[in-house]
Tab-separated table of C-alpha atoms in Angstrom:
chain	number	residue	atom	x	y	z
B	1	MET	CA	102.742	85.325	83.812
B	2	LYS	CA	105.808	86.428	81.937
B	3	THR	CA	109.308	85.580	83.092
B	4	HIS	CA	111.068	88.735	81.875
B	5	TYR	CA	110.328	92.429	82.350
B	6	GLN	CA	111.997	95.591	81.209
B	7	ILE	CA	111.474	97.014	84.722
B	8	LEU	CA	110.719	94.883	87.758
B	9	ILE	CA	109.572	96.532	90.991
B	10	VAL	CA	109.779	94.640	94.285
B	11	GLY	CA	107.218	95.969	96.753
B	12	GLY	CA	103.730	97.412	96.461
B	13	GLY	CA	103.884	99.882	99.315
B	14	THR	CA	104.109	103.650	99.031
B	15	ALA	CA	107.419	103.529	97.151
B	16	GLY	CA	106.511	100.757	94.720
B	17	ILE	CA	103.153	102.197	93.695
B	18	MET	CA	104.552	105.730	93.362
B	19	VAL	CA	107.449	104.615	91.160
B	20	ALA	CA	105.223	102.419	88.998
B	21	ALA	CA	102.663	105.202	88.535
B	22	GLN	CA	105.258	107.860	87.746
B	23	LEU	CA	107.005	105.590	85.257
B	24	LYS	CA	103.732	104.882	83.452
B	25	ASN	CA	102.853	108.572	83.448
B	26	GLU	CA	106.184	109.287	81.757
B	27	ASN	CA	105.996	106.432	79.259
B	28	ALA	CA	102.894	104.265	79.022
B	29	SER	CA	104.681	101.730	76.791
B	30	LEU	CA	107.163	100.664	79.488
B	31	ASP	CA	107.043	96.945	80.316
B	32	ILE	CA	106.703	96.849	84.114
B	33	GLY	CA	106.070	94.068	86.592
B	34	LEU	CA	105.378	94.651	90.294
B	35	ILE	CA	105.894	91.893	92.862
B	36	ASP	CA	103.922	91.976	96.101
B	37	PRO	CA	101.901	89.231	97.837
B	38	SER	CA	99.555	91.542	99.771
B	39	ASP	CA	95.884	91.978	98.952
B	40	THR	CA	95.629	95.235	100.892
B	41	HIS	CA	97.618	98.477	100.883
B	42	TYR	CA	97.489	100.552	104.088
B	43	TYR	CA	97.976	104.250	104.711
B	44	GLN	CA	99.918	103.588	107.894
B	45	PRO	CA	100.553	107.218	108.952
B	46	ALA	CA	96.923	107.365	110.104
B	47	TRP	CA	97.343	104.432	112.494
B	48	THR	CA	98.497	106.829	115.220
B	49	LEU	CA	95.083	108.467	115.008
B	50	VAL	CA	93.319	105.091	114.879
B	51	GLY	CA	95.071	104.147	118.124
B	52	ALA	CA	93.610	107.267	119.738
B	53	ASN	CA	90.094	106.662	118.365
B	54	THR	CA	90.077	109.686	116.084
B	55	TYR	CA	90.341	107.994	112.656
B	56	ASP	CA	88.486	105.112	111.026
B	57	PHE	CA	90.809	102.161	110.442
B	58	ASP	CA	88.836	101.059	107.388
B	59	LYS	CA	89.704	104.359	105.695
B	60	THR	CA	93.401	103.477	105.911
B	61	ALA	CA	92.972	100.468	103.608
B	62	ARG	CA	92.574	100.073	99.847
B	63	THR	CA	92.777	96.936	97.750
B	64	MET	CA	96.113	96.463	96.046
B	65	SER	CA	94.360	95.772	92.753
B	66	SER	CA	92.753	99.229	92.836
B	67	LEU	CA	96.127	100.978	93.211
B	68	ILE	CA	98.435	99.191	90.794
B	69	PRO	CA	98.629	101.424	87.706
B	70	LYS	CA	97.014	100.344	84.476
B	71	GLY	CA	99.487	98.471	82.298
B	72	VAL	CA	101.626	97.264	85.233
B	73	GLU	CA	101.482	93.489	85.732
B	74	TRP	CA	100.899	92.481	89.357
B	75	ILE	CA	102.908	89.414	90.348
B	76	LYS	CA	101.171	88.284	93.545
B	77	GLU	CA	104.134	86.421	95.003
B	78	SER	CA	106.982	86.967	97.454
B	79	VAL	CA	110.642	87.370	96.573
B	80	THR	CA	112.907	84.817	98.204
B	81	GLU	CA	116.274	85.388	96.542
B	82	PHE	CA	118.137	87.937	94.423
B	83	ALA	CA	120.749	86.964	91.802
B	84	PRO	CA	121.854	90.416	90.597
B	85	ASP	CA	124.820	89.091	88.625
B	86	LYS	CA	122.292	87.198	86.482
B	87	ASN	CA	119.646	89.947	86.542
B	88	THR	CA	117.170	87.518	88.054
B	89	LEU	CA	115.278	86.834	91.248
B	90	LYS	CA	113.299	83.910	92.625
B	91	THR	CA	109.856	83.873	94.204
B	92	ASP	CA	108.102	81.699	96.748
B	93	LYS	CA	106.339	79.949	93.853
B	94	ASP	CA	109.765	78.698	92.748
B	95	LYS	CA	109.714	80.964	89.715
B	96	THR	CA	112.736	82.731	88.267
B	97	ILE	CA	112.044	86.170	86.832
B	98	SER	CA	114.567	88.230	84.897
B	99	TYR	CA	114.725	91.970	84.314
B	100	ASP	CA	116.639	94.692	82.557
B	101	PHE	CA	116.219	97.101	85.488
B	102	LEU	CA	115.202	96.446	89.057
B	103	VAL	CA	113.648	98.727	91.693
B	104	VAL	CA	113.812	97.372	95.247
B	105	CYS	CA	111.374	98.871	97.750
B	106	PRO	CA	109.731	96.160	99.903
B	107	GLY	CA	109.689	98.262	103.071
B	108	LEU	CA	110.865	96.814	106.350
B	109	ARG	CA	109.618	94.178	108.771
B	110	MET	CA	108.670	94.208	112.424
B	111	ALA	CA	111.352	92.369	114.398
B	112	PRO	CA	110.041	91.876	117.966
B	113	GLU	CA	112.345	88.880	118.346
B	114	LEU	CA	115.221	91.337	118.876
B	115	VAL	CA	113.857	92.119	122.350
B	116	LYS	CA	113.460	89.154	124.684
B	117	GLY	CA	109.840	88.433	125.550
B	118	LEU	CA	108.434	91.050	123.197
B	119	LYS	CA	107.155	88.643	120.565
B	120	GLU	CA	104.960	86.970	123.179
B	121	ALA	CA	103.919	90.272	124.746
B	122	MET	CA	103.016	92.239	121.602
B	123	ASP	CA	99.368	93.197	121.281
B	124	THR	CA	98.338	91.219	124.352
B	125	GLY	CA	97.224	92.393	127.757
B	126	VAL	CA	98.456	95.927	128.444
B	127	VAL	CA	101.340	95.891	125.911
B	128	CYS	CA	100.315	97.572	122.670
B	129	SER	CA	101.706	99.144	119.512
B	130	ASN	CA	100.209	101.326	116.792
B	131	TYR	CA	102.785	99.818	114.461
B	132	THR	CA	101.058	96.447	114.527
B	133	ASN	CA	97.534	96.730	115.975
B	134	PRO	CA	96.124	100.212	116.571
B	135	HIS	CA	92.779	98.708	117.618
B	136	HIS	CA	94.510	97.091	120.582
B	137	THR	CA	96.201	100.388	121.406
B	138	TRP	CA	92.828	102.090	121.730
B	139	ASP	CA	91.453	99.222	123.825
B	140	THR	CA	94.465	99.548	126.126
B	141	LEU	CA	94.095	103.321	126.513
B	142	LYS	CA	90.344	103.010	127.014
B	143	ASP	CA	90.723	100.407	129.763
B	144	PHE	CA	93.590	102.136	131.598
B	145	LYS	CA	92.655	103.092	135.174
B	146	GLY	CA	95.875	104.785	136.269
B	147	GLY	CA	99.399	103.894	137.355
B	148	THR	CA	102.540	104.001	135.218
B	149	ALA	CA	101.952	104.486	131.492
B	150	LEU	CA	105.231	103.601	129.783
B	151	PHE	CA	106.036	104.604	126.212
B	152	SER	CA	109.188	103.278	124.586
B	153	MET	CA	111.143	102.880	121.364
B	154	PRO	CA	113.944	100.598	120.133
B	155	THR	CA	117.517	101.269	119.099
B	156	THR	CA	116.913	100.070	115.528
B	157	PRO	CA	115.805	102.290	112.653
B	158	ILE	CA	111.995	102.533	112.604
B	159	LYS	CA	109.205	103.947	110.494
B	160	CYS	CA	108.741	107.581	111.504
B	161	GLY	CA	110.876	108.065	114.588
B	162	GLY	CA	108.333	110.479	116.031
B	163	ALA	CA	105.458	107.991	116.084
B	164	PRO	CA	106.271	106.500	119.525
B	165	GLN	CA	105.712	109.888	121.153
B	166	LYS	CA	102.673	110.998	119.133
B	167	ILE	CA	100.453	108.395	120.769
B	168	MET	CA	101.855	109.373	124.175
B	169	TYR	CA	100.633	112.957	123.805
B	170	LEU	CA	97.225	111.752	122.631
B	171	ALA	CA	97.082	109.302	125.534
B	172	ASP	CA	97.758	112.144	127.958
B	173	ASP	CA	94.798	114.064	126.537
B	174	HIS	CA	92.583	110.996	126.769
B	175	PHE	CA	93.606	110.289	130.370
B	176	ARG	CA	92.718	113.843	131.309
B	177	LYS	CA	89.315	113.530	129.674
B	178	THR	CA	88.571	110.285	131.530
B	179	GLY	CA	89.810	111.541	134.896
B	180	VAL	CA	92.718	109.126	135.374
B	181	ARG	CA	95.586	111.496	134.589
B	182	ASP	CA	95.933	112.718	138.195
B	183	LYS	CA	96.721	109.149	139.264
B	184	THR	CA	99.029	108.427	136.347
B	185	ASP	CA	102.751	108.841	135.716
B	186	ILE	CA	103.660	108.975	132.027
B	187	VAL	CA	107.204	107.814	131.280
B	188	PHE	CA	108.937	108.066	127.901
B	189	ALA	CA	112.048	105.839	127.792
B	190	ILE	CA	114.242	106.418	124.740
B	191	PRO	CA	117.690	105.187	123.680
B	192	GLY	CA	119.073	108.595	122.677
B	193	GLY	CA	119.991	111.741	124.540
B	194	VAL	CA	117.485	114.088	122.864
B	195	ILE	CA	113.762	113.842	122.253
B	196	PHE	CA	114.137	114.723	118.554
B	197	ALA	CA	117.189	115.266	116.369
B	198	VAL	CA	116.050	118.580	114.857
B	199	LYS	CA	116.605	121.293	117.474
B	200	PRO	CA	113.663	123.664	116.781
B	201	ILE	CA	111.324	120.662	116.886
B	202	ALA	CA	112.982	119.301	120.030
B	203	ASP	CA	112.541	122.674	121.712
B	204	THR	CA	108.826	122.657	120.933
B	205	LEU	CA	108.410	119.071	122.077
B	206	MET	CA	110.088	119.781	125.396
B	207	THR	CA	107.507	122.516	126.036
B	208	VAL	CA	104.845	119.869	125.346
B	209	VAL	CA	106.571	117.533	127.795
B	210	ASP	CA	106.537	120.305	130.389
B	211	ARG	CA	102.875	121.098	129.817
B	212	LYS	CA	101.858	117.458	129.995
B	213	ASP	CA	104.147	116.662	132.958
B	214	ILE	CA	105.868	113.721	131.233
B	215	ASN	CA	108.993	112.009	132.559
B	216	VAL	CA	111.581	111.467	129.797
B	217	ARG	CA	114.290	108.885	130.494
B	218	PHE	CA	117.257	109.112	128.157
B	219	PHE	CA	119.855	106.462	127.158
B	220	HIS	CA	117.405	103.599	127.843
B	221	LYS	CA	117.972	100.584	125.588
B	222	LEU	CA	115.026	98.162	125.774
B	223	VAL	CA	116.300	94.585	126.065
B	224	GLU	CA	113.426	92.592	127.550
B	225	VAL	CA	109.716	92.789	128.272
B	226	ASP	CA	108.108	90.683	130.998
B	227	PRO	CA	104.372	90.932	130.316
B	228	LYS	CA	103.419	88.724	133.249
B	229	GLU	CA	105.198	90.873	135.846
B	230	LYS	CA	104.654	94.045	133.771
B	231	ILE	CA	108.313	95.048	133.725
B	232	ALA	CA	110.283	96.550	130.843
B	233	TRP	CA	114.003	95.889	131.267
B	234	TYR	CA	116.547	98.409	130.036
B	235	GLU	CA	120.275	98.729	129.763
B	236	ILE	CA	121.622	102.241	130.259
B	237	ASP	CA	124.067	103.249	127.531
B	238	LYS	CA	125.483	106.156	129.495
B	239	ASP	CA	127.713	105.446	132.513
B	240	ILE	CA	125.316	105.900	135.426
B	241	SER	CA	127.768	104.845	138.123
B	242	ALA	CA	129.752	108.072	137.962
B	243	GLY	CA	128.758	111.300	139.644
B	244	GLY	CA	126.172	109.836	141.968
B	245	CYS	CA	123.674	109.156	139.204
B	246	VAL	CA	122.149	106.200	141.024
B	247	VAL	CA	120.194	106.923	144.190
B	248	MET	CA	119.687	104.046	146.600
B	249	SER	CA	116.203	103.617	148.030
B	250	ASP	CA	115.183	101.993	151.287
B	251	ASP	CA	114.386	98.638	149.688
B	252	ASP	CA	116.014	96.538	146.993
B	253	THR	CA	115.156	98.906	144.146
B	254	LYS	CA	117.139	101.741	142.630
B	255	THR	CA	115.839	104.775	140.837
B	256	LEU	CA	117.718	106.772	138.266
B	257	ASP	CA	118.607	110.334	139.130
B	258	LYS	CA	117.784	113.409	137.041
B	259	GLU	CA	121.145	113.420	135.258
B	260	ILE	CA	119.738	111.082	132.603
B	261	GLN	CA	116.117	112.113	133.053
B	262	TYR	CA	113.883	115.087	132.549
B	263	ASN	CA	110.958	115.835	134.844
B	264	TYR	CA	111.753	113.006	137.265
B	265	LYS	CA	108.943	110.786	138.553
B	266	ASP	CA	109.406	108.242	141.318
B	267	VAL	CA	107.976	105.248	139.517
B	268	LYS	CA	109.013	101.768	140.593
B	269	VAL	CA	112.327	100.706	139.060
B	270	THR	CA	114.027	97.436	139.961
B	271	GLN	CA	117.736	96.802	139.392
B	272	LYS	CA	118.935	93.330	138.476
B	273	ASP	CA	122.139	92.147	136.788
B	274	GLY	CA	123.026	95.654	135.686
B	275	ARG	CA	119.626	96.240	134.118
B	276	TYR	CA	116.835	98.541	135.176
B	277	GLY	CA	113.261	97.296	135.106
B	278	ILE	CA	110.531	99.916	134.851
B	279	HIS	CA	107.278	98.557	136.256
B	280	PHE	CA	104.273	99.532	134.145
B	281	ASP	CA	100.496	99.332	134.164
B	282	MET	CA	100.355	99.847	130.404
B	283	MET	CA	103.049	99.993	127.774
B	284	HIS	CA	103.086	101.273	124.200
B	285	LEU	CA	106.176	100.754	122.105
B	286	ALA	CA	107.539	100.766	118.616
B	287	PRO	CA	108.945	97.268	118.110
B	288	PRO	CA	112.440	96.841	116.697
B	289	GLN	CA	112.381	96.895	112.913
B	290	ALA	CA	114.675	95.379	110.331
B	291	SER	CA	115.182	94.818	106.635
B	292	PRO	CA	113.262	91.873	105.101
B	293	HIS	CA	115.277	88.670	105.269
B	294	PHE	CA	115.446	88.275	101.492
B	295	VAL	CA	117.145	91.667	101.268
B	296	ALA	CA	119.332	91.385	104.350
B	297	GLN	CA	120.745	88.051	103.200
B	298	SER	CA	121.308	89.121	99.592
B	299	PRO	CA	124.248	90.611	97.658
B	300	LEU	CA	122.290	93.885	97.592
B	301	ALA	CA	122.623	94.522	101.314
B	302	THR	CA	125.011	96.523	103.468
B	303	PRO	CA	126.741	94.734	106.364
B	304	GLU	CA	123.851	95.955	108.545
B	305	GLY	CA	121.346	94.245	106.253
B	306	TRP	CA	119.763	97.283	104.595
B	307	LEU	CA	119.663	97.941	100.856
B	308	SER	CA	122.884	99.623	99.737
B	309	VAL	CA	122.114	102.649	97.551
B	310	ASP	CA	123.804	105.945	96.825
B	311	ASP	CA	122.175	108.412	99.187
B	312	LYS	CA	121.765	111.027	96.441
B	313	THR	CA	121.083	109.167	93.157
B	314	MET	CA	119.261	106.176	94.738
B	315	GLN	CA	121.215	103.862	92.428
B	316	HIS	CA	122.628	100.696	93.964
B	317	THR	CA	126.238	101.107	95.002
B	318	LYS	CA	127.384	98.066	92.985
B	319	TYR	CA	124.718	97.164	90.417
B	320	LYS	CA	124.022	100.061	88.071
B	321	ASN	CA	120.733	98.659	86.746
B	322	ILE	CA	119.266	98.475	90.256
B	323	PHE	CA	117.666	101.309	92.200
B	324	GLY	CA	116.176	101.315	95.679
B	325	LEU	CA	114.154	103.592	97.904
B	326	GLY	CA	111.850	103.710	100.878
B	327	ASP	CA	112.196	102.120	104.285
B	328	VAL	CA	114.502	99.318	103.118
B	329	ALA	CA	117.195	101.710	101.881
B	330	GLN	CA	120.134	102.543	104.110
B	331	LEU	CA	119.820	106.323	104.039
B	332	PRO	CA	120.812	108.682	106.869
B	333	THR	CA	117.345	110.183	107.220
B	334	ALA	CA	113.952	109.273	108.672
B	335	LYS	CA	111.940	106.432	107.149
B	336	THR	CA	108.675	108.152	106.220
B	337	GLY	CA	106.236	108.446	103.355
B	338	ALA	CA	107.290	112.065	103.002
B	339	ALA	CA	110.831	110.912	102.291
B	340	ILE	CA	109.534	108.563	99.605
B	341	ARG	CA	107.606	111.473	98.072
B	342	LYS	CA	110.969	113.073	97.314
B	343	GLN	CA	112.897	109.881	96.541
B	344	ALA	CA	110.524	108.457	93.920
B	345	PRO	CA	110.979	111.220	91.300
B	346	VAL	CA	114.777	110.877	91.590
B	347	VAL	CA	114.555	107.125	91.042
B	348	VAL	CA	112.198	107.540	88.090
B	349	SER	CA	114.224	110.217	86.302
B	350	ASN	CA	117.518	108.394	86.800
B	351	LEU	CA	116.026	105.044	85.807
B	352	LEU	CA	114.548	106.447	82.599
B	353	SER	CA	117.864	108.082	81.785
B	354	MET	CA	119.677	104.786	82.305
B	355	ILE	CA	117.224	103.069	79.940
B	356	GLN	CA	117.627	105.712	77.238
B	357	ASN	CA	121.237	106.865	77.605
B	358	ASN	CA	122.944	104.562	80.128
B	359	THR	CA	123.693	107.632	82.272
B	360	LEU	CA	122.169	109.347	85.277
B	361	THR	CA	120.387	112.688	84.976
B	362	GLY	CA	122.036	114.602	87.785
B	363	ASP	CA	118.773	114.661	89.764
B	364	THR	CA	119.524	113.954	93.414
B	365	TYR	CA	117.745	113.383	96.709
B	366	ASN	CA	118.811	115.719	99.535
B	367	GLY	CA	117.549	113.594	102.406
B	368	TYR	CA	114.248	115.425	102.843
B	369	SER	CA	111.870	113.795	105.264
B	370	SER	CA	109.104	115.007	107.495
B	371	CYS	CA	107.322	113.771	110.569
B	372	PRO	CA	103.872	115.133	111.457
B	373	LEU	CA	104.200	115.164	115.245
B	374	VAL	CA	100.743	115.138	116.786
B	375	THR	CA	100.994	116.740	120.243
B	376	GLY	CA	97.373	116.250	121.302
B	377	TYR	CA	93.861	116.113	119.905
B	378	GLY	CA	93.694	119.075	117.525
B	379	LYS	CA	97.387	120.016	117.716
B	380	MET	CA	100.432	119.178	115.648
B	381	VAL	CA	103.988	120.171	114.789
B	382	LEU	CA	105.460	119.376	111.377
B	383	ALA	CA	109.116	118.383	111.534
B	384	GLU	CA	110.778	118.813	108.125
B	385	PHE	CA	114.480	118.282	107.593
B	386	ASP	CA	117.126	116.876	105.270
B	387	TYR	CA	120.504	115.187	105.616
B	388	SER	CA	121.780	118.227	107.511
B	389	LYS	CA	119.163	117.568	110.269
B	390	GLU	CA	118.255	121.249	110.058
B	391	PHE	CA	114.636	122.400	110.044
B	392	LYS	CA	113.801	122.960	106.357
B	393	PRO	CA	110.105	123.284	105.425
B	394	ASP	CA	109.092	122.117	101.954
B	395	PRO	CA	108.025	125.115	99.832
B	396	LYS	CA	105.381	122.946	98.118
B	397	LEU	CA	103.530	122.374	101.397
B	398	LYS	CA	103.467	126.099	102.043
B	399	GLY	CA	101.095	126.312	99.108
B	400	PHE	CA	98.312	124.832	101.231
B	401	PRO	CA	95.978	127.726	102.203
B	402	PHE	CA	95.848	126.689	105.870
B	403	PHE	CA	99.602	126.262	106.284
B	404	LEU	CA	101.696	128.290	108.727
B	405	ASN	CA	104.818	130.357	108.377
B	406	ASP	CA	106.414	128.403	111.229
B	407	SER	CA	105.347	124.768	111.305
B	408	SER	CA	107.800	124.015	114.137
B	409	LYS	CA	105.145	125.350	116.536
B	410	GLU	CA	101.940	123.599	117.559
B	411	HIS	CA	98.801	124.604	115.706
B	412	TRP	CA	95.346	123.245	114.921
B	413	ARG	CA	95.848	123.920	111.209
B	414	LEU	CA	98.618	121.340	111.136
B	415	TRP	CA	96.218	118.840	112.734
B	416	ILE	CA	93.884	119.438	109.786
B	417	LEU	CA	96.847	118.791	107.498
B	418	LYS	CA	97.520	115.479	109.246
B	419	LYS	CA	93.950	114.209	109.521
B	420	TYR	CA	92.459	115.384	106.248
B	421	ALA	CA	94.870	116.931	103.739
B	422	LEU	CA	97.693	114.383	103.855
B	423	PRO	CA	95.424	111.322	103.366
B	424	TYR	CA	93.792	113.104	100.417
B	425	LEU	CA	97.214	113.954	98.989
B	426	TYR	CA	98.308	110.344	99.438
B	427	TRP	CA	95.381	108.561	97.790
B	428	ASN	CA	94.590	111.100	95.068
B	429	LYS	CA	98.002	112.418	94.110
B	430	MET	CA	100.936	110.300	95.313
B	431	MET	CA	99.307	106.957	94.481
B	432	LYS	CA	98.360	108.303	91.046
B	433	GLY	CA	101.958	109.211	90.210
B	434	VAL	CA	101.478	112.957	90.505
B	435	ARG	CA	104.733	114.617	91.544
B	436	VAL	CA	103.887	116.602	94.654
């Protein structure tokens, strides 16, 4: 293995493979190394469908060796330390590798340790997550016999902020099919005050909530999970002591009034030490997520631990020969593969311009991201937006023959997009470096 590369890419996920492939498509003679220890690359957007037993998990996986572009050297190691002032990094094999230009895109990591008890509870018993083990999610849904089905999300940034509610809508459909829905309360506890940040999408989702009779609990910050007692403990960010928001019951429990809820359900809620414990019979959650330690603890990170890049050019805010993209980057938009689809060409064009002219091209990223929000078996909404958080469909997607004029509404055609067209686009276009 060499110890110096013209371009070094850290991460072999969606961002790393796309950038490597696009660079090679532009200039096959570029000297590129790609660092990633994984043997397998996963198409994670399909894991929501795997968790609802409507997609084959094996089809979400490809070998890393089959995806790394020809002419790119795969360094099957892990980065442990960056030394950007020296244009070097270290790996877990105690190797020092130098570069002329660096692209940082290692994704993020699951951080269940940020919620007390969650690390022990994850993927065991009736606590499940599509983010880590969609097989266990399906087992949990399949075995559920009724009671309180709790769906939750953390306060940290996460991959695809809509994913925690997609599986909830699919679970509702499944419970109806198996005859347990009439003895089930579905509760969606979220830290924010709206179900989705883009208003037209939020409006549609609230009609789904109405149709499916789901209780949404706002301002709920998950702080602890007790898998033995089946209680999820929350702190309420909004002041619930004012205006009679708390209603006393006849025993030692308190329930939260409708002021911070929608479609109230009288599920068991215990108050203790200023926290509210929702009792559950099954729980699905997105675990807290964070930047990889080797990024968070490096000179490349923001105070919050994410990679510091200009939100338009994708160039590092301090080191001009470093670019970053994907989930690790601190950008004010959703962390999705669709965002990377728009970020990668900006990185590639600006990086090539820096190599040739030591200047940027003027190409910029506008914050585009999208979230395919599955609302049931055979139904989907496609949330598309940019830094403005306004609903802005991508004109390129409108070229699909089955697309709709208004993708903010549920439709079966969008389900076809999610289940069939997007995986095809991913494996056959995006991973090949085709700009789509």
